Coordinates of C-alpha atoms in Angstrom, one line a residue:
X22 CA -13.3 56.7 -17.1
X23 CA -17.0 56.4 -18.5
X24 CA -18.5 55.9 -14.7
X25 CA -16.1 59.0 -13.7
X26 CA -17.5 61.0 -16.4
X27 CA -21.0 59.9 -15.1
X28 CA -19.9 60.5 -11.2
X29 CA -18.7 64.3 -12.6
X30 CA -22.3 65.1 -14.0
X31 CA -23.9 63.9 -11.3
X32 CA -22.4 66.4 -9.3
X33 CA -22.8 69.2 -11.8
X34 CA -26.2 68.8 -12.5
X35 CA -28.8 71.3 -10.9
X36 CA -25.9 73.5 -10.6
X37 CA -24.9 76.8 -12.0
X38 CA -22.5 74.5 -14.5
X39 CA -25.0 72.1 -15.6
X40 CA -24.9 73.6 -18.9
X41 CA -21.2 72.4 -19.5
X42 CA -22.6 68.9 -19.0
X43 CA -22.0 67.8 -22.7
X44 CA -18.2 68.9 -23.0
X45 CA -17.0 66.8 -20.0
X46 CA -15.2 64.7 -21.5
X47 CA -15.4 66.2 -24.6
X48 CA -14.0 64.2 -28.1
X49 CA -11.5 61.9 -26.0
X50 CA -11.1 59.0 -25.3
X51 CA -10.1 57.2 -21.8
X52 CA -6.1 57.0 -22.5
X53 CA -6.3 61.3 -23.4
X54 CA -6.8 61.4 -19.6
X55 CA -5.3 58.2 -18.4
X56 CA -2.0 58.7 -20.0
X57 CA -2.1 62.3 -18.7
X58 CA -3.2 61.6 -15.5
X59 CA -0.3 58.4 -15.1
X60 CA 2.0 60.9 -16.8
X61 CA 1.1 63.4 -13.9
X62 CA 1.7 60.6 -11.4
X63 CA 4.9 59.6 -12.6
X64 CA 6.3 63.2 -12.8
X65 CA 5.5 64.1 -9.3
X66 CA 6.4 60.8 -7.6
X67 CA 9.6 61.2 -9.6
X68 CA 10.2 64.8 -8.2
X69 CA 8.7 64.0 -4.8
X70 CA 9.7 60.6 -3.3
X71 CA 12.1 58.6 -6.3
X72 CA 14.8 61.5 -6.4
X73 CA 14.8 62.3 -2.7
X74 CA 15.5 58.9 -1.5
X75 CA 18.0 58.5 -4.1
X76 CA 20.1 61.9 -3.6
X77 CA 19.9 60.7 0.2
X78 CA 21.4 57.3 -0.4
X79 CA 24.1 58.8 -2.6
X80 CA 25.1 62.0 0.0
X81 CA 25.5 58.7 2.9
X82 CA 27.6 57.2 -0.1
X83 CA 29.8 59.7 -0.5
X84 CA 30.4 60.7 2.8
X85 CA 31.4 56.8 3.7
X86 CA 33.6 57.6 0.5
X87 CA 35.1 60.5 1.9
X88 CA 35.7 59.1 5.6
X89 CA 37.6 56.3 4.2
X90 CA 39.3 57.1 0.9
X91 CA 42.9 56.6 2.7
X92 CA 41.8 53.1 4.3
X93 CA 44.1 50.8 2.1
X94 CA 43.0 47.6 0.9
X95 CA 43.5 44.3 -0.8
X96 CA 41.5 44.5 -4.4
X97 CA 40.5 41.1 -6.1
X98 CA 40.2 40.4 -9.7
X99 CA 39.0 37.0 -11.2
X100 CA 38.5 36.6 -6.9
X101 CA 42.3 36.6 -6.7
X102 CA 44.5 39.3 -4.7
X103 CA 45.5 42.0 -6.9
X104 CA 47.0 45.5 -6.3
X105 CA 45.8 47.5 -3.0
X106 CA 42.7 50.1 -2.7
X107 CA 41.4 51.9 -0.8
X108 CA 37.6 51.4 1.3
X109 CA 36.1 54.9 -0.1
X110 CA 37.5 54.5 -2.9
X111 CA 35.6 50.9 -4.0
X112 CA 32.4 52.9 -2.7
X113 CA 33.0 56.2 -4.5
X114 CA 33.2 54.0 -8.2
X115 CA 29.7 53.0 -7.1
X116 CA 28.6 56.6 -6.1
X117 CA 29.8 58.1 -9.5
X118 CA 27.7 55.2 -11.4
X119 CA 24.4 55.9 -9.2
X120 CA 25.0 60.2 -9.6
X121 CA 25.0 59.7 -13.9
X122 CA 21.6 57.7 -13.1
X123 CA 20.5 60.0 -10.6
X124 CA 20.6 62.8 -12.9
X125 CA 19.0 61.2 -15.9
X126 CA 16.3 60.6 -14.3
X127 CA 16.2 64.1 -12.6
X128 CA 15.9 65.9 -16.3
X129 CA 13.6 63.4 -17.7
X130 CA 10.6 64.3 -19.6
X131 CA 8.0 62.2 -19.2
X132 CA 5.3 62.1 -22.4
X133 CA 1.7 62.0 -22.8
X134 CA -1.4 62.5 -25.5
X135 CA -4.5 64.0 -26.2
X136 CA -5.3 62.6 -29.9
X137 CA -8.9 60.9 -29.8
X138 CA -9.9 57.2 -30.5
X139 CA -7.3 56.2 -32.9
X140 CA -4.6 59.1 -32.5
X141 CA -6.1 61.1 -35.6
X142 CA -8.2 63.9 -33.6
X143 CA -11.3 62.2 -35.5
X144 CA -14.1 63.4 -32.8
X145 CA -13.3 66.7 -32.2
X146 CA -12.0 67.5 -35.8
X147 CA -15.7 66.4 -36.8
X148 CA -17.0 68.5 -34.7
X149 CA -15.3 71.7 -34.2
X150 CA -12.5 72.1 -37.6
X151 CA -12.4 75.8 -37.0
X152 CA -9.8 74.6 -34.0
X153 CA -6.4 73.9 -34.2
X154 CA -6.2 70.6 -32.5
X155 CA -2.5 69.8 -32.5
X156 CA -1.7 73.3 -31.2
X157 CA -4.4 72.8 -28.9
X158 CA -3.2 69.4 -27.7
X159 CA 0.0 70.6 -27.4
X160 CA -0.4 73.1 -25.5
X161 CA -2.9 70.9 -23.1
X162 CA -0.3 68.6 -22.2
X163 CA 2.5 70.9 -22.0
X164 CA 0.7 72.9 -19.3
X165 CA 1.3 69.8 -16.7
X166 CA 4.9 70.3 -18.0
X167 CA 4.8 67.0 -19.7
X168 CA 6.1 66.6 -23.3
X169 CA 3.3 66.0 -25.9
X170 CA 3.2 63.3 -28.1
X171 CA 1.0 64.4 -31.4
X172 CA 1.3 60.4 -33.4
X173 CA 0.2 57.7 -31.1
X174 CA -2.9 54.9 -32.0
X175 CA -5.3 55.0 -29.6
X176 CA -3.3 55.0 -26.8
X177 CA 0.4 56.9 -25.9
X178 CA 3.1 54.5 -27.3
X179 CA 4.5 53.6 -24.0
X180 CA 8.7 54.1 -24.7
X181 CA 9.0 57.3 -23.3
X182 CA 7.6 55.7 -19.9
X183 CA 9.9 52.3 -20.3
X184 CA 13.2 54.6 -20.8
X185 CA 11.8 56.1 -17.6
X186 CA 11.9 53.0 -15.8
X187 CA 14.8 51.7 -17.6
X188 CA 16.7 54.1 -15.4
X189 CA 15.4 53.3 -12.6
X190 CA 16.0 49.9 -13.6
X191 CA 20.0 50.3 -14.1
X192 CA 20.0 52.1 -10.9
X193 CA 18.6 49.4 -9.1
X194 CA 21.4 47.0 -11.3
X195 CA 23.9 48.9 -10.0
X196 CA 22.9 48.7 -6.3
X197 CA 22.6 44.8 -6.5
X198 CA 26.2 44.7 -7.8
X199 CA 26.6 46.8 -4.8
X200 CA 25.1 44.7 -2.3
X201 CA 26.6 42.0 -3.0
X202 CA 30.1 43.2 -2.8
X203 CA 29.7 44.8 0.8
X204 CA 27.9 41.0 1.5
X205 CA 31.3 40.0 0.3
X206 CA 33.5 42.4 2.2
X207 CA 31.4 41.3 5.7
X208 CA 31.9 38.2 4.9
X209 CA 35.7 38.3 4.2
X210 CA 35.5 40.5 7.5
X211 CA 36.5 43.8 5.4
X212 CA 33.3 45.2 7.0
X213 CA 32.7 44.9 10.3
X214 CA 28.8 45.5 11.2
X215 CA 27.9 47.7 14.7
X216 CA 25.9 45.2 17.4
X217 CA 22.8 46.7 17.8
X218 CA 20.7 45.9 21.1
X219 CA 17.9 43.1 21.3
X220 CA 18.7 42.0 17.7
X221 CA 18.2 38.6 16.7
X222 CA 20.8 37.4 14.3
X223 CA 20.0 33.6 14.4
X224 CA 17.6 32.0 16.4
X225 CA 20.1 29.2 17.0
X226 CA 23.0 31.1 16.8
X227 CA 23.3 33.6 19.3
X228 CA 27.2 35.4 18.0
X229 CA 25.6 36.0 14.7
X230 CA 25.0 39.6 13.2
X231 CA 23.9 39.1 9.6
X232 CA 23.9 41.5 7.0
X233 CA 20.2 41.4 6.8
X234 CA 20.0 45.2 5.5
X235 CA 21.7 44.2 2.0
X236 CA 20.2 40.9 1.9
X237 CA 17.0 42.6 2.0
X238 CA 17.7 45.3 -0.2
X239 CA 19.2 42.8 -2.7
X240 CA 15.9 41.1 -2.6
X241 CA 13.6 44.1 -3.4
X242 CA 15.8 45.2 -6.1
X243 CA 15.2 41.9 -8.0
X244 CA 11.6 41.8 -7.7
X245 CA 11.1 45.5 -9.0
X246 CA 13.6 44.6 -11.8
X247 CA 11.9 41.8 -12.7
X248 CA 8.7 44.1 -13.2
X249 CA 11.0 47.0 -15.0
X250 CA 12.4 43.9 -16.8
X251 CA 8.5 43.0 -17.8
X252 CA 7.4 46.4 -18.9
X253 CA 10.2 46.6 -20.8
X254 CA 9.0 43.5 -22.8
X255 CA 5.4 43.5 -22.5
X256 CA 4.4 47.7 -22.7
X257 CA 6.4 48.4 -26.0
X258 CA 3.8 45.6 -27.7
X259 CA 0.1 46.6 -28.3
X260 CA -1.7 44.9 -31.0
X261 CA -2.9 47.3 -33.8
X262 CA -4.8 50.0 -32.5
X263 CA -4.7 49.2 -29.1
X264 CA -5.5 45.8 -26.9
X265 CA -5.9 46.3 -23.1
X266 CA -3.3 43.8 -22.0
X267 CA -1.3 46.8 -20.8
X268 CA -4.0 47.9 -18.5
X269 CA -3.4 45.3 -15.2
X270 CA 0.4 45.7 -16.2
X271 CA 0.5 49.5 -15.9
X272 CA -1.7 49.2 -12.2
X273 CA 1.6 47.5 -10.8
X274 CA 3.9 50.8 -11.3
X275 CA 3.6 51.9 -7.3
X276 CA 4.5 47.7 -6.6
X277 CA 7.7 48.1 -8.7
X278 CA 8.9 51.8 -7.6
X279 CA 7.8 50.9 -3.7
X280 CA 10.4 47.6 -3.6
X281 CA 12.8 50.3 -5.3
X282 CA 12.1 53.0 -2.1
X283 CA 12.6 49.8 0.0
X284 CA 15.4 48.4 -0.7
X285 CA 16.9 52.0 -0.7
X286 CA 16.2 52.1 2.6
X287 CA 17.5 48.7 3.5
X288 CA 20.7 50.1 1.5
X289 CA 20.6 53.2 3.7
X290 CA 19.7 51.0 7.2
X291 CA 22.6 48.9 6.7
X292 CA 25.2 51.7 5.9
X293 CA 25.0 53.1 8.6
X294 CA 25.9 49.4 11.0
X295 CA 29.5 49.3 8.9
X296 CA 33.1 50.5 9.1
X297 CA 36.0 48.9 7.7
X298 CA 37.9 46.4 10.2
X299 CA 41.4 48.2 9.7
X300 CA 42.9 45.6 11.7
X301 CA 41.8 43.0 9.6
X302 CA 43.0 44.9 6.7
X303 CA 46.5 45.8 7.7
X304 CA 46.8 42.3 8.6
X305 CA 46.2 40.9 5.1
X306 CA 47.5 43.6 3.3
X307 CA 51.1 42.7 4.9
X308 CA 50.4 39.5 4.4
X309 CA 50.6 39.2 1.0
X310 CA 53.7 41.7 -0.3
X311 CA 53.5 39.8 -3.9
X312 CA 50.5 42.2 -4.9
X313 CA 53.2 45.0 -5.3
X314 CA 55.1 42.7 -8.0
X315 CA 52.8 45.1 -10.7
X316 CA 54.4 48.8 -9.5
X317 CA 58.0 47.2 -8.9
X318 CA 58.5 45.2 -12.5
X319 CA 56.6 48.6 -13.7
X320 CA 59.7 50.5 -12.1
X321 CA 62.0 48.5 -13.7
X322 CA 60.4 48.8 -17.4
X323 CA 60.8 52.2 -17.1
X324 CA 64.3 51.8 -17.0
X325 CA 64.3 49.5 -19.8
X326 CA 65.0 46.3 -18.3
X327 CA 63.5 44.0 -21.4
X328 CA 63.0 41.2 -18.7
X329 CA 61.4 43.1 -15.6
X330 CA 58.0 41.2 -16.1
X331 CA 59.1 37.8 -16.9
X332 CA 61.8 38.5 -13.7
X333 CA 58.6 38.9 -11.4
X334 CA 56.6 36.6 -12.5
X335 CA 59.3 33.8 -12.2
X336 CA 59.5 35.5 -8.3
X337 CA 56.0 35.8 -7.4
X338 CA 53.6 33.8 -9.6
X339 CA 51.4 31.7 -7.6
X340 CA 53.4 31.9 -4.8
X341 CA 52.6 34.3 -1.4
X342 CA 55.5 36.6 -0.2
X343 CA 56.4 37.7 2.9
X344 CA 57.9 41.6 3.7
X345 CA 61.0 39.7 4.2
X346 CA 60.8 37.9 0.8
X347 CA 60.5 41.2 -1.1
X348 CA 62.8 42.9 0.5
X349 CA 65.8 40.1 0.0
X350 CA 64.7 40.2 -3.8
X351 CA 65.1 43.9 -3.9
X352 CA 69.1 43.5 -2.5
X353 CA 69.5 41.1 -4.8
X354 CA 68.4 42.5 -7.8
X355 CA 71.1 44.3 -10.3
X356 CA 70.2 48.1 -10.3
X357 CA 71.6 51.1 -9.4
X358 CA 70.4 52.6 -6.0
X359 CA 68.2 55.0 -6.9
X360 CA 66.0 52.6 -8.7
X361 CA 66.6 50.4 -5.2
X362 CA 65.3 52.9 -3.3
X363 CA 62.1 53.4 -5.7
X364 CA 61.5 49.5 -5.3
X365 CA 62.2 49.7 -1.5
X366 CA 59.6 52.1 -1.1
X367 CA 57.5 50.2 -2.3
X368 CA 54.6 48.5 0.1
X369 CA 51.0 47.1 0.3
X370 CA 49.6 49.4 2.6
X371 CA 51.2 52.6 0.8
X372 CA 51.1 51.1 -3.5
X373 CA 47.2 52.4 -3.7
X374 CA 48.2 54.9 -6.4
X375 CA 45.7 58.2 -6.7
X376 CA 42.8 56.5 -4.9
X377 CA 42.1 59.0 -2.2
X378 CA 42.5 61.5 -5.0
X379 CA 39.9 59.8 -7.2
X380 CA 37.2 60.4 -4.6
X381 CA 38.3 63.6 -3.5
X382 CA 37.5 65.0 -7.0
X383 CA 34.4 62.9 -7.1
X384 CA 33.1 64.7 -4.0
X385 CA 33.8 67.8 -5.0
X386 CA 31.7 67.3 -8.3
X387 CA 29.2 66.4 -5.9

């Protein structure tokens, strides 16, 4: 700051300013114009680049949503089959959690501070009192529309910027729990990924198409967590006054937020190589008629049959049952037709309960 203020006279002097040589940098000290100036920085690479990229992966979110929210599914809890889905469904969840970030950081107000060497306006009080200070430093910051911060040491107590990139940082979470679930649904063969031309997917194994897009985005996510993670720790700790361990950590803000930008685009790259295999799907979904044991001992609580979960569980319990096995169990069974018919209509493909419904009111939210 010191050789800036030097560079700044330089320039002025022998010019028709050289008489405002003394107030250049006038009563502050560096961090009145380094938190301003990273505050600035922050702000507009927030409005510029962080929230464009974002809203972009979340609109290719939700239209992947919307294409397949009636694209049944098997779900897994614990890893085990459970009840059906749907595709767009699984990927709407994830759009909802990344809009609630998406907005926070949106209407975020990042701080800064003009209040001298130790935060007490010492300098310029000295030497100008007739001034109102906190009005004036108020209003100095608030001109860059950032949010002042009058009680800091000598430098801007730095929780107002980790919140910042604690959102940033649960956004990226999310997305790595993301990932790794569509890694999981290419690899059960859920997803199926497009062939593109003159791609390399092993260089020993020529059939391979890997899902290098997640991997990658996976990848960048940790590392710029890992730094959100460190900031977190290391930014919210100064010693007294002020120590300048913060300095080299605060220079590595553009590494964190660029592996964030990357791996959006990795996320964004690789969404646009997948579709669901339906084929795939159908094929396991009537292959495992046990997963609508939930909705049919459900049907037959609601007609007050005390023993309708222990009945099913006996049935279906680690076993795997065939269309044919359900249906013989729904002859069998002693209930009057109507409820029959509510069990017979029963079916993997068609039990995904409001799904497509869930993301069409997500969407329109949008």
């Amino acid at each position: 700051v010191k050789a800036i203020e030097y560079f700044i006279q330089s320039k002025l002097q022998d010019t028709s300013l050289q008489d405002l040589l003394p107030w250049i940098h006038f009563g502050l000290t560096s961090e009145d114009t380094n938190s301003i100036g990273q505050a600035i920085a922050l702000k507009e690479s927030r409005d510029e680049v962080i929230l464009p990229n974002l809203q972009s992966l979340i609109s290719n979110l939700s239209d992947f949503a919307l294409r397949y929210k009636s694209i049944p599914m098997l779900a897994r809890t614990h890893g085990q089959y459970a009840v059906p889905t749907t595709v767009g469904k699984e990927f709407a969840v994830y759009t909802a959690r990344l809009k609630k970030t998406h907005d926070d950081i949106a209407f975020y107000r990042f701080e800064a501070k003009l209040t001298g060497a130790v935060g007490n306006f010492n300098a310029l009080q000295a030497a100008a009192p007739q001034v109102d200070w906190l009005s004036f430093s108020e209003d100095f910051v608030s001109s860059f529309d950032l949010e002042p911060n009058l009680l800091t040491t000598q430098i801007l107590p730095y929780d107002n910027w980790v919140r910042y990139f604690d959102l940033v940082r649960l956004t990226n979470s999310i997305l790595i729990d993301f990932a790794q679930d569509i890694w999981r649904y290419i690899s059960d063969g859920y997803l199926k990924q497009a062939v593109v031309a003159g791609e390399v997917g092993s260089s020993t194994m020529p059939q391979k198409v890997n899902p290098i897009d997640f991997e990658n985005a996976e990848g960048n996510l940790g590392v710029a967590n890992s730094l959100f993670t460190h900031y977190a720790q290391k930014l919210t700790v100064s010693r007294l006054q002020r120590d300048l361990s913060d300095s080299t950590v605060r220079r590595t803000f553009g590494t964190a937020l660029g592996h964030s930008l990357l791996a959006w685009s990795n996320f964004q790259r690789g969404m646009k190589r997948i579709a669901p295999d339906e084929e795939k799907l159908t094929a396991e979904l009537n292959a495992h008629w046990e997963v609508v044991s939930e909705g049919a001992q459900t049907i037959l609580r609601a007609t007050g049959k005390p023993d309708a979960y222990e009945s099913l569980k006996e049935q279906t319990r680690g076993r795997v049952l065939t269309e044919a096995d359900y249906r013989s169990w729904v002859e069998s069974i002693d209930v009057d037709d109507n409820v029959r018919v509510q069990l017979a209509a029963l079916s993997p493909q068609s039990y995904i309960g409001l799904a497509a419904e869930l993301v069409d009111r997500l969407i329109a939210r949008k």
